[in-house]
Amino acid sequence: MSWHVHAETLARYARGTVDATQQFSVEAHLVSCGACRASIASFVDVRALERTWDVIEGETAAPPAGAIERLMVGFSIKEHIARLLAATPSLRRSWLLAIAAVLTLAVLVANGAPNGYVFFLAVAPLLPLAGIAAAYGPGIDPTYEIGLVAPMRSVGLLLIRAVAVLVSTIVLSTIAALFLPGFDWRILAWQLPSLGLVTGSLALSTIVHPLRAAIAVAATWLVGISAAAAIVSSPTPARAVFGGVMQLVLLIVTIGAGVFLVARREEFERGEHR
Amino acid sequence: MSNVTVERVVKRFGSTRALNGVSVEAGSGITGLLGPNGAGKTTLLRILATVMAPTAGEVAILGRNPASPRDRLEIRRRLGYMPQEPGFHRNFTAFEFVDYVAILKEMTNRRARHAEVKRVMHSVGLRDVEDRRIKALSGGMRRRVALAQALLGAPELLILDEPTAGLDPKQRLRFRETMSHLGEDRSILLSTHQTEDVAALCPRVIVMNHGTALFSGTPSELADVARGSVWLSAERAAEAHLSYRTGEGRYRNIGPAPANAELVDPTVEDGYLVLLGDEAIVEAA
């Protein structure tokens, strides 16, 4: 090969700013000239090219992902996280439909019964709790054992799933709350109870089976709410029971349980059937 | 060098002792774990796969102590495990399931991960069914999916709990081929009910019963346990521990010499039956 493409032309070709005739000429030459192929490499961002290939090969080498995973990726959730979430038993359609059914019932009660608000506010935080109890653990996750002995931290998988369950349930509950009588944004304060109950249950899961932990926390919650509702005599019992004192208590519980959970996270790796 | 060392290990579940002071060692290559149901094979393999900890005794895996969190993580990074009854997310396709496990095995780069998933699916002969849902696969295919996930990342130590259960003869042969390749450069511990698997695959065999190891050696050493007590005769031998009619019409007897009988070379199965005594014979009958 007696001639080589001018460096400046190569640079323009790499940027895509040459005209069609020049483009054909450069390409025809590149096919047969190793020296020019080597010199064009310096004008190209190889890492960007690698990333492009990653995407292309990732898309073409694998069978296409399911609808739920594609939806999650659409919400800019990373592809591998979406796959971990797709395996969550309590993110399946049947589970979400069950949650919607319970919320519908709670809304009907809130609209129909006296003090129905208290019922709604007592039930709503239990839904994410149930969802997380059904998201991870021996006898619940069919691949628990394989997941346990894989190097990814079990607590990581559990938290990823817990957040996803919490978010999906909160979205559904918020929609349900719009149908409550005399809707008021303050009603969304029940999200703190959700967080408190979930964190408490996860913390307790480091001692007992996650399902037992969830049942214990739910029972404590219901007993506490019933006791508080029995003690207060107020024309607006919902506001009295779910007022500032309870929110403060739950905030403390959330923080305390969170610290406990982080301190004891290694317990999830032991795998002993607690 | 031993990749797995188990010393006087006890495992209790409530009041039952699944393991009763078992001591075994396994080096590189394939080690077969043979024993009747309830012998403690699965419990031992689950301890070695870091699924649970022993009640008492010492365990070292790849030179590390699974009781220490840091060592346990290191073991898990170098381990592949196929449980006896692997669970699946049944709505996943075979590919998605293996890919899911690959993510749990810390492979986050999509291109490298998918290439690895393809490789293991191919090595167990599942390439053609990778986009079928798990719930639509046969039992034998599901076991191969479970095996494929254990092979991800070419782990140094493979722990396989009854990998040949539910495989048809052709699949079984294919499995043996896959295993013998893999066994060349890593440690494989597998449990089985099939003495033929052990004879065909395992340079070393451990026989377990009642939570302890009764025997550890080569398959021919196991066969030798029955040397001098296997006889072929025309009539059923009344004195034999076990006497059955073979395909050729003669009786194969294990026990004292019957009249007019021919002493024959024992098989691995004969050795296993003699080792377990009446218990194995009751189970076989």
PDB file of C-alpha atoms in Angstrom, chain B residues 16-258:
ATOM      1  CA  THR B  16     -32.207 -36.319  66.293  1.00  0.00           C
ATOM      2  CA  ARG B  17     -28.570 -36.578  65.350  1.00  0.00           C
ATOM      3  CA  ALA B  18     -28.201 -36.332  61.599  1.00  0.00           C
ATOM      4  CA  LEU B  19     -24.422 -36.494  61.880  1.00  0.00           C
ATOM      5  CA  ASN B  20     -22.828 -38.479  64.640  1.00  0.00           C
ATOM      6  CA  GLY B  21     -19.159 -37.566  64.789  1.00  0.00           C
ATOM      7  CA  VAL B  22     -18.300 -37.981  61.126  1.00  0.00           C
ATOM      8  CA  SER B  23     -14.726 -37.511  59.917  1.00  0.00           C
ATOM      9  CA  VAL B  24     -13.939 -37.405  56.194  1.00  0.00           C
ATOM     10  CA  GLU B  25     -11.464 -35.816  53.801  1.00  0.00           C
ATOM     11  CA  ALA B  26     -11.704 -35.014  50.125  1.00  0.00           C
ATOM     12  CA  GLY B  27      -8.930 -33.884  47.823  1.00  0.00           C
ATOM     13  CA  SER B  28      -8.962 -32.871  44.172  1.00  0.00           C
ATOM     14  CA  GLY B  29     -10.936 -34.930  41.682  1.00  0.00           C
ATOM     15  CA  ILE B  30     -14.312 -36.512  42.244  1.00  0.00           C
ATOM     16  CA  THR B  31     -15.341 -37.961  45.593  1.00  0.00           C
ATOM     17  CA  GLY B  32     -18.578 -39.921  45.742  1.00  0.00           C
ATOM     18  CA  LEU B  33     -20.740 -40.048  48.848  1.00  0.00           C
ATOM     19  CA  LEU B  34     -22.755 -43.234  49.010  1.00  0.00           C
ATOM     20  CA  GLY B  35     -25.314 -44.300  51.588  1.00  0.00           C
ATOM     21  CA  PRO B  36     -28.938 -45.158  52.225  1.00  0.00           C
ATOM     22  CA  ASN B  37     -31.629 -42.527  52.815  1.00  0.00           C
ATOM     23  CA  GLY B  38     -31.137 -40.821  56.147  1.00  0.00           C
ATOM     24  CA  ALA B  39     -27.432 -41.646  56.295  1.00  0.00           C
ATOM     25  CA  GLY B  40     -26.550 -37.956  56.694  1.00  0.00           C
ATOM     26  CA  LYS B  41     -25.208 -37.322  53.188  1.00  0.00           C
ATOM     27  CA  THR B  42     -27.345 -34.258  52.551  1.00  0.00           C
ATOM     28  CA  THR B  43     -26.648 -32.799  55.992  1.00  0.00           C
ATOM     29  CA  LEU B  44     -22.909 -33.218  55.450  1.00  0.00           C
ATOM     30  CA  LEU B  45     -23.067 -31.625  51.989  1.00  0.00           C
ATOM     31  CA  ARG B  46     -25.142 -28.727  53.282  1.00  0.00           C
ATOM     32  CA  ILE B  47     -22.579 -28.057  55.988  1.00  0.00           C
ATOM     33  CA  LEU B  48     -19.817 -28.139  53.360  1.00  0.00           C
ATOM     34  CA  ALA B  49     -21.809 -25.763  51.138  1.00  0.00           C
ATOM     35  CA  THR B  50     -22.037 -23.309  54.104  1.00  0.00           C
ATOM     36  CA  VAL B  51     -25.823 -23.624  54.213  1.00  0.00           C
ATOM     37  CA  MET B  52     -25.572 -24.446  57.906  1.00  0.00           C
ATOM     38  CA  ALA B  53     -23.031 -24.842  60.651  1.00  0.00           C
ATOM     39  CA  PRO B  54     -22.242 -28.055  62.535  1.00  0.00           C
ATOM     40  CA  THR B  55     -23.382 -28.471  66.146  1.00  0.00           C
ATOM     41  CA  ALA B  56     -19.877 -29.680  67.068  1.00  0.00           C
ATOM     42  CA  GLY B  57     -16.637 -30.637  65.337  1.00  0.00           C
ATOM     43  CA  GLU B  58     -14.182 -29.058  62.944  1.00  0.00           C
ATOM     44  CA  VAL B  59     -14.716 -28.184  59.290  1.00  0.00           C
ATOM     45  CA  ALA B  60     -12.179 -26.736  56.854  1.00  0.00           C
ATOM     46  CA  ILE B  61     -13.164 -25.915  53.280  1.00  0.00           C
ATOM     47  CA  LEU B  62     -10.493 -24.830  50.782  1.00  0.00           C
ATOM     48  CA  GLY B  63      -8.248 -24.257  53.781  1.00  0.00           C
ATOM     49  CA  ARG B  64     -10.712 -21.875  55.411  1.00  0.00           C
ATOM     50  CA  ASN B  65     -13.003 -21.951  58.396  1.00  0.00           C
ATOM     51  CA  PRO B  66     -16.677 -21.482  57.444  1.00  0.00           C
ATOM     52  CA  ALA B  67     -17.540 -20.279  60.956  1.00  0.00           C
ATOM     53  CA  SER B  68     -15.658 -17.030  60.327  1.00  0.00           C
ATOM     54  CA  PRO B  69     -17.694 -14.527  58.282  1.00  0.00           C
ATOM     55  CA  ARG B  70     -14.732 -13.447  56.175  1.00  0.00           C
ATOM     56  CA  ASP B  71     -13.646 -17.017  55.402  1.00  0.00           C
ATOM     57  CA  ARG B  72     -17.215 -18.017  54.669  1.00  0.00           C
ATOM     58  CA  LEU B  73     -17.549 -15.314  52.025  1.00  0.00           C
ATOM     59  CA  GLU B  74     -14.252 -16.407  50.473  1.00  0.00           C
ATOM     60  CA  ILE B  75     -15.459 -20.042  50.400  1.00  0.00           C
ATOM     61  CA  ARG B  76     -18.739 -18.966  48.776  1.00  0.00           C
ATOM     62  CA  ARG B  77     -16.832 -17.127  46.053  1.00  0.00           C
ATOM     63  CA  ARG B  78     -15.036 -20.358  45.147  1.00  0.00           C
ATOM     64  CA  LEU B  79     -17.933 -22.771  45.540  1.00  0.00           C
ATOM     65  CA  GLY B  80     -20.684 -24.162  43.326  1.00  0.00           C
ATOM     66  CA  TYR B  81     -23.601 -25.905  44.996  1.00  0.00           C
ATOM     67  CA  MET B  82     -26.486 -27.930  43.663  1.00  0.00           C
ATOM     68  CA  PRO B  83     -29.031 -28.678  46.412  1.00  0.00           C
ATOM     69  CA  GLN B  84     -30.897 -31.975  46.545  1.00  0.00           C
ATOM     70  CA  GLU B  85     -34.230 -30.308  45.892  1.00  0.00           C
ATOM     71  CA  PRO B  86     -33.369 -27.086  44.140  1.00  0.00           C
ATOM     72  CA  GLY B  87     -36.161 -24.532  44.123  1.00  0.00           C
ATOM     73  CA  PHE B  88     -36.824 -22.356  41.106  1.00  0.00           C
ATOM     74  CA  HIS B  89     -38.685 -19.230  40.308  1.00  0.00           C
ATOM     75  CA  ARG B  90     -40.954 -21.091  37.986  1.00  0.00           C
ATOM     76  CA  ASN B  91     -41.912 -18.123  35.842  1.00  0.00           C
ATOM     77  CA  PHE B  92     -38.316 -17.515  34.872  1.00  0.00           C
ATOM     78  CA  THR B  93     -36.982 -19.079  31.709  1.00  0.00           C
ATOM     79  CA  ALA B  94     -34.019 -21.437  32.115  1.00  0.00           C
ATOM     80  CA  PHE B  95     -31.723 -18.656  30.911  1.00  0.00           C
ATOM     81  CA  GLU B  96     -33.220 -16.055  33.246  1.00  0.00           C
ATOM     82  CA  PHE B  97     -32.903 -18.375  36.218  1.00  0.00           C
ATOM     83  CA  VAL B  98     -29.229 -19.161  35.622  1.00  0.00           C
ATOM     84  CA  ASP B  99     -28.637 -15.470  34.901  1.00  0.00           C
ATOM     85  CA  TYR B 100     -30.331 -14.619  38.218  1.00  0.00           C
ATOM     86  CA  VAL B 101     -27.916 -16.888  40.078  1.00  0.00           C
ATOM     87  CA  ALA B 102     -25.019 -15.368  38.116  1.00  0.00           C
ATOM     88  CA  ILE B 103     -26.030 -11.943  39.483  1.00  0.00           C
ATOM     89  CA  LEU B 104     -26.069 -13.395  43.000  1.00  0.00           C
ATOM     90  CA  LYS B 105     -22.573 -14.657  42.218  1.00  0.00           C
ATOM     91  CA  GLU B 106     -21.465 -11.044  41.808  1.00  0.00           C
ATOM     92  CA  MET B 107     -21.322 -11.012  37.999  1.00  0.00           C
ATOM     93  CA  THR B 108     -22.748  -7.579  37.256  1.00  0.00           C
ATOM     94  CA  ASN B 109     -21.220  -6.905  33.835  1.00  0.00           C
ATOM     95  CA  ARG B 110     -23.973  -7.952  31.481  1.00  0.00           C
ATOM     96  CA  ARG B 111     -21.837  -9.018  28.554  1.00  0.00           C
ATOM     97  CA  ALA B 112     -19.462 -11.174  30.582  1.00  0.00           C
ATOM     98  CA  ARG B 113     -22.335 -12.587  32.602  1.00  0.00           C
ATOM     99  CA  HIS B 114     -24.430 -13.572  29.619  1.00  0.00           C
ATOM    100  CA  ALA B 115     -21.416 -15.183  27.986  1.00  0.00           C
ATOM    101  CA  GLU B 116     -20.847 -17.216  31.145  1.00  0.00           C
ATOM    102  CA  VAL B 117     -24.524 -18.205  31.363  1.00  0.00           C
ATOM    103  CA  LYS B 118     -24.386 -19.356  27.738  1.00  0.00           C
ATOM    104  CA  ARG B 119     -21.252 -21.369  28.465  1.00  0.00           C
ATOM    105  CA  VAL B 120     -22.722 -23.295  31.410  1.00  0.00           C
ATOM    106  CA  MET B 121     -26.038 -23.877  29.628  1.00  0.00           C
ATOM    107  CA  HIS B 122     -24.100 -25.328  26.741  1.00  0.00           C
ATOM    108  CA  SER B 123     -21.940 -27.525  28.952  1.00  0.00           C
ATOM    109  CA  VAL B 124     -25.009 -29.253  30.411  1.00  0.00           C
ATOM    110  CA  GLY B 125     -26.714 -29.514  27.003  1.00  0.00           C
ATOM    111  CA  LEU B 126     -29.471 -26.983  27.614  1.00  0.00           C
ATOM    112  CA  ARG B 127     -28.747 -24.526  24.862  1.00  0.00           C
ATOM    113  CA  ASP B 128     -31.910 -25.374  22.931  1.00  0.00           C
ATOM    114  CA  VAL B 129     -34.292 -24.871  25.833  1.00  0.00           C
ATOM    115  CA  GLU B 130     -32.789 -21.749  27.380  1.00  0.00           C
ATOM    116  CA  ASP B 131     -35.809 -19.579  26.605  1.00  0.00           C
ATOM    117  CA  ARG B 132     -38.363 -22.079  27.879  1.00  0.00           C
ATOM    118  CA  ARG B 133     -39.998 -21.398  31.203  1.00  0.00           C
ATOM    119  CA  ILE B 134     -38.806 -23.585  34.067  1.00  0.00           C
ATOM    120  CA  LYS B 135     -42.337 -24.753  34.781  1.00  0.00           C
ATOM    121  CA  ALA B 136     -42.490 -26.202  31.250  1.00  0.00           C
ATOM    122  CA  LEU B 137     -39.264 -28.229  31.647  1.00  0.00           C
ATOM    123  CA  SER B 138     -39.083 -31.916  32.527  1.00  0.00           C
ATOM    124  CA  GLY B 139     -37.603 -33.069  35.843  1.00  0.00           C
ATOM    125  CA  GLY B 140     -34.349 -34.154  34.198  1.00  0.00           C
ATOM    126  CA  MET B 141     -33.979 -30.804  32.467  1.00  0.00           C
ATOM    127  CA  ARG B 142     -34.621 -28.951  35.707  1.00  0.00           C
ATOM    128  CA  ARG B 143     -31.837 -30.914  37.375  1.00  0.00           C
ATOM    129  CA  ARG B 144     -29.562 -29.857  34.561  1.00  0.00           C
ATOM    130  CA  VAL B 145     -30.587 -26.219  35.081  1.00  0.00           C
ATOM    131  CA  ALA B 146     -29.665 -26.677  38.741  1.00  0.00           C
ATOM    132  CA  LEU B 147     -26.335 -28.158  37.706  1.00  0.00           C
ATOM    133  CA  ALA B 148     -25.709 -25.302  35.261  1.00  0.00           C
ATOM    134  CA  GLN B 149     -26.036 -22.672  37.995  1.00  0.00           C
ATOM    135  CA  ALA B 150     -23.544 -24.602  40.157  1.00  0.00           C
ATOM    136  CA  LEU B 151     -20.974 -24.438  37.333  1.00  0.00           C
ATOM    137  CA  LEU B 152     -21.130 -20.621  37.003  1.00  0.00           C
ATOM    138  CA  GLY B 153     -17.743 -19.014  37.395  1.00  0.00           C
ATOM    139  CA  ALA B 154     -15.910 -22.374  37.132  1.00  0.00           C
ATOM    140  CA  PRO B 155     -15.708 -22.842  40.923  1.00  0.00           C
ATOM    141  CA  GLU B 156     -12.816 -24.734  42.502  1.00  0.00           C
ATOM    142  CA  LEU B 157     -15.134 -26.809  44.641  1.00  0.00           C
ATOM    143  CA  LEU B 158     -18.395 -28.312  43.429  1.00  0.00           C
ATOM    144  CA  ILE B 159     -20.882 -29.775  45.890  1.00  0.00           C
ATOM    145  CA  LEU B 160     -23.621 -31.710  44.148  1.00  0.00           C
ATOM    146  CA  ASP B 161     -26.395 -33.404  46.098  1.00  0.00           C
ATOM    147  CA  GLU B 162     -27.750 -36.322  44.062  1.00  0.00           C
ATOM    148  CA  PRO B 163     -27.046 -34.786  40.676  1.00  0.00           C
ATOM    149  CA  THR B 164     -28.024 -37.978  38.813  1.00  0.00           C
ATOM    150  CA  ALA B 165     -31.438 -38.447  40.442  1.00  0.00           C
ATOM    151  CA  GLY B 166     -34.187 -38.335  37.831  1.00  0.00           C
ATOM    152  CA  LEU B 167     -31.845 -38.503  34.841  1.00  0.00           C
ATOM    153  CA  ASP B 168     -32.550 -41.043  32.107  1.00  0.00           C
ATOM    154  CA  PRO B 169     -29.696 -43.356  30.979  1.00  0.00           C
ATOM    155  CA  LYS B 170     -28.648 -41.055  28.134  1.00  0.00           C
ATOM    156  CA  GLN B 171     -28.646 -37.974  30.369  1.00  0.00           C
ATOM    157  CA  ARG B 172     -26.732 -39.954  32.983  1.00  0.00           C
ATOM    158  CA  LEU B 173     -23.987 -40.783  30.489  1.00  0.00           C
ATOM    159  CA  ARG B 174     -23.814 -37.186  29.389  1.00  0.00           C
ATOM    160  CA  PHE B 175     -23.601 -36.104  33.006  1.00  0.00           C
ATOM    161  CA  ARG B 176     -20.698 -38.511  33.595  1.00  0.00           C
ATOM    162  CA  GLU B 177     -18.894 -37.054  30.620  1.00  0.00           C
ATOM    163  CA  THR B 178     -19.381 -33.491  31.906  1.00  0.00           C
ATOM    164  CA  MET B 179     -18.237 -34.476  35.394  1.00  0.00           C
ATOM    165  CA  SER B 180     -15.132 -36.326  34.287  1.00  0.00           C
ATOM    166  CA  HIS B 181     -14.016 -33.225  32.361  1.00  0.00           C
ATOM    167  CA  LEU B 182     -14.706 -30.969  35.326  1.00  0.00           C
ATOM    168  CA  GLY B 183     -13.060 -33.327  37.793  1.00  0.00           C
ATOM    169  CA  GLU B 184      -9.729 -32.940  36.044  1.00  0.00           C
ATOM    170  CA  ASP B 185      -8.940 -29.567  37.561  1.00  0.00           C
ATOM    171  CA  ARG B 186     -11.154 -29.130  40.632  1.00  0.00           C
ATOM    172  CA  SER B 187     -12.732 -30.888  43.590  1.00  0.00           C
ATOM    173  CA  ILE B 188     -16.172 -32.376  43.204  1.00  0.00           C
ATOM    174  CA  LEU B 189     -18.140 -33.896  46.051  1.00  0.00           C
ATOM    175  CA  LEU B 190     -21.308 -35.628  44.972  1.00  0.00           C
ATOM    176  CA  SER B 191     -23.822 -37.820  46.709  1.00  0.00           C
ATOM    177  CA  THR B 192     -25.683 -40.599  44.990  1.00  0.00           C
ATOM    178  CA  HIS B 193     -27.754 -43.721  45.526  1.00  0.00           C
ATOM    179  CA  GLN B 194     -26.238 -45.319  42.463  1.00  0.00           C
ATOM    180  CA  THR B 195     -23.224 -47.557  42.948  1.00  0.00           C
ATOM    181  CA  GLU B 196     -22.750 -47.461  39.155  1.00  0.00           C
ATOM    182  CA  ASP B 197     -22.212 -43.693  39.299  1.00  0.00           C
ATOM    183  CA  VAL B 198     -19.474 -44.195  41.845  1.00  0.00           C
ATOM    184  CA  ALA B 199     -17.837 -47.022  39.913  1.00  0.00           C
ATOM    185  CA  ALA B 200     -17.927 -44.994  36.692  1.00  0.00           C
ATOM    186  CA  LEU B 201     -16.968 -41.573  38.020  1.00  0.00           C
ATOM    187  CA  CYS B 202     -15.316 -41.394  41.383  1.00  0.00           C
ATOM    188  CA  PRO B 203     -11.665 -42.162  42.104  1.00  0.00           C
ATOM    189  CA  ARG B 204     -12.626 -41.930  45.785  1.00  0.00           C
ATOM    190  CA  VAL B 205     -15.737 -43.064  47.568  1.00  0.00           C
ATOM    191  CA  ILE B 206     -17.056 -42.521  51.077  1.00  0.00           C
ATOM    192  CA  VAL B 207     -19.828 -44.759  52.407  1.00  0.00           C
ATOM    193  CA  MET B 208     -22.025 -43.217  55.101  1.00  0.00           C
ATOM    194  CA  ASN B 209     -24.626 -44.665  57.403  1.00  0.00           C
ATOM    195  CA  HIS B 210     -26.236 -43.413  60.635  1.00  0.00           C
ATOM    196  CA  GLY B 211     -24.362 -40.133  60.465  1.00  0.00           C
ATOM    197  CA  THR B 212     -20.867 -41.599  60.291  1.00  0.00           C
ATOM    198  CA  ALA B 213     -18.453 -42.689  57.585  1.00  0.00           C
ATOM    199  CA  LEU B 214     -18.143 -46.487  57.358  1.00  0.00           C
ATOM    200  CA  PHE B 215     -15.632 -46.552  54.560  1.00  0.00           C
ATOM    201  CA  SER B 216     -13.310 -44.315  52.621  1.00  0.00           C
ATOM    202  CA  GLY B 217     -11.221 -45.524  49.698  1.00  0.00           C
ATOM    203  CA  THR B 218     -11.212 -46.334  46.005  1.00  0.00           C
ATOM    204  CA  PRO B 219     -14.136 -48.086  44.294  1.00  0.00           C
ATOM    205  CA  SER B 220     -12.050 -51.252  43.863  1.00  0.00           C
ATOM    206  CA  GLU B 221     -11.246 -51.231  47.580  1.00  0.00           C
ATOM    207  CA  LEU B 222     -14.983 -50.955  48.236  1.00  0.00           C
ATOM    208  CA  ALA B 223     -15.620 -53.902  45.925  1.00  0.00           C
ATOM    209  CA  ASP B 224     -12.913 -55.852  47.793  1.00  0.00           C
ATOM    210  CA  VAL B 225     -14.970 -55.626  50.978  1.00  0.00           C
ATOM    211  CA  ALA B 226     -17.142 -58.335  49.409  1.00  0.00           C
ATOM    212  CA  ARG B 227     -14.255 -60.440  48.086  1.00  0.00           C
ATOM    213  CA  GLY B 228     -14.804 -64.101  48.879  1.00  0.00           C
ATOM    214  CA  SER B 229     -18.544 -63.764  49.557  1.00  0.00           C
ATOM    215  CA  VAL B 230     -20.085 -63.375  46.097  1.00  0.00           C
ATOM    216  CA  TRP B 231     -21.150 -66.636  44.461  1.00  0.00           C
ATOM    217  CA  LEU B 232     -22.994 -67.636  41.341  1.00  0.00           C
ATOM    218  CA  SER B 233     -25.113 -70.772  41.604  1.00  0.00           C
ATOM    219  CA  ALA B 234     -27.855 -72.574  39.740  1.00  0.00           C
ATOM    220  CA  GLU B 235     -30.131 -72.712  42.777  1.00  0.00           C
ATOM    221  CA  ARG B 236     -31.204 -70.058  45.250  1.00  0.00           C
ATOM    222  CA  ALA B 237     -28.832 -70.203  48.244  1.00  0.00           C
ATOM    223  CA  ALA B 238     -30.777 -70.492  51.489  1.00  0.00           C
ATOM    224  CA  GLU B 239     -27.875 -69.358  53.674  1.00  0.00           C
ATOM    225  CA  ALA B 240     -27.089 -66.203  51.700  1.00  0.00           C
ATOM    226  CA  HIS B 241     -27.765 -62.711  53.079  1.00  0.00           C
ATOM    227  CA  LEU B 242     -28.997 -61.790  49.641  1.00  0.00           C
ATOM    228  CA  SER B 243     -29.767 -64.012  46.697  1.00  0.00           C
ATOM    229  CA  TYR B 244     -31.281 -62.860  43.430  1.00  0.00           C
ATOM    230  CA  ARG B 245     -31.745 -64.194  39.968  1.00  0.00           C
ATOM    231  CA  THR B 246     -29.666 -62.396  37.366  1.00  0.00           C
ATOM    232  CA  GLY B 247     -30.586 -61.714  33.786  1.00  0.00           C
ATOM    233  CA  GLU B 248     -28.654 -64.830  32.693  1.00  0.00           C
ATOM    234  CA  GLY B 249     -30.828 -67.049  34.876  1.00  0.00           C
ATOM    235  CA  ARG B 250     -28.247 -67.906  37.545  1.00  0.00           C
ATOM    236  CA  TYR B 251     -28.464 -66.752  41.161  1.00  0.00           C
ATOM    237  CA  ARG B 252     -26.071 -64.203  42.563  1.00  0.00           C
ATOM    238  CA  ASN B 253     -25.574 -64.855  46.274  1.00  0.00           C
ATOM    239  CA  ILE B 254     -23.834 -62.760  48.894  1.00  0.00           C
ATOM    240  CA  GLY B 255     -22.838 -64.708  51.986  1.00  0.00           C
ATOM    241  CA  PRO B 256     -21.287 -68.075  52.841  1.00  0.00           C
ATOM    242  CA  ALA B 257     -20.460 -70.488  50.017  1.00  0.00           C
ATOM    243  CA  PRO B 258     -23.502 -72.396  48.753  1.00  0.00           C
TER     244      PRO B 258
END
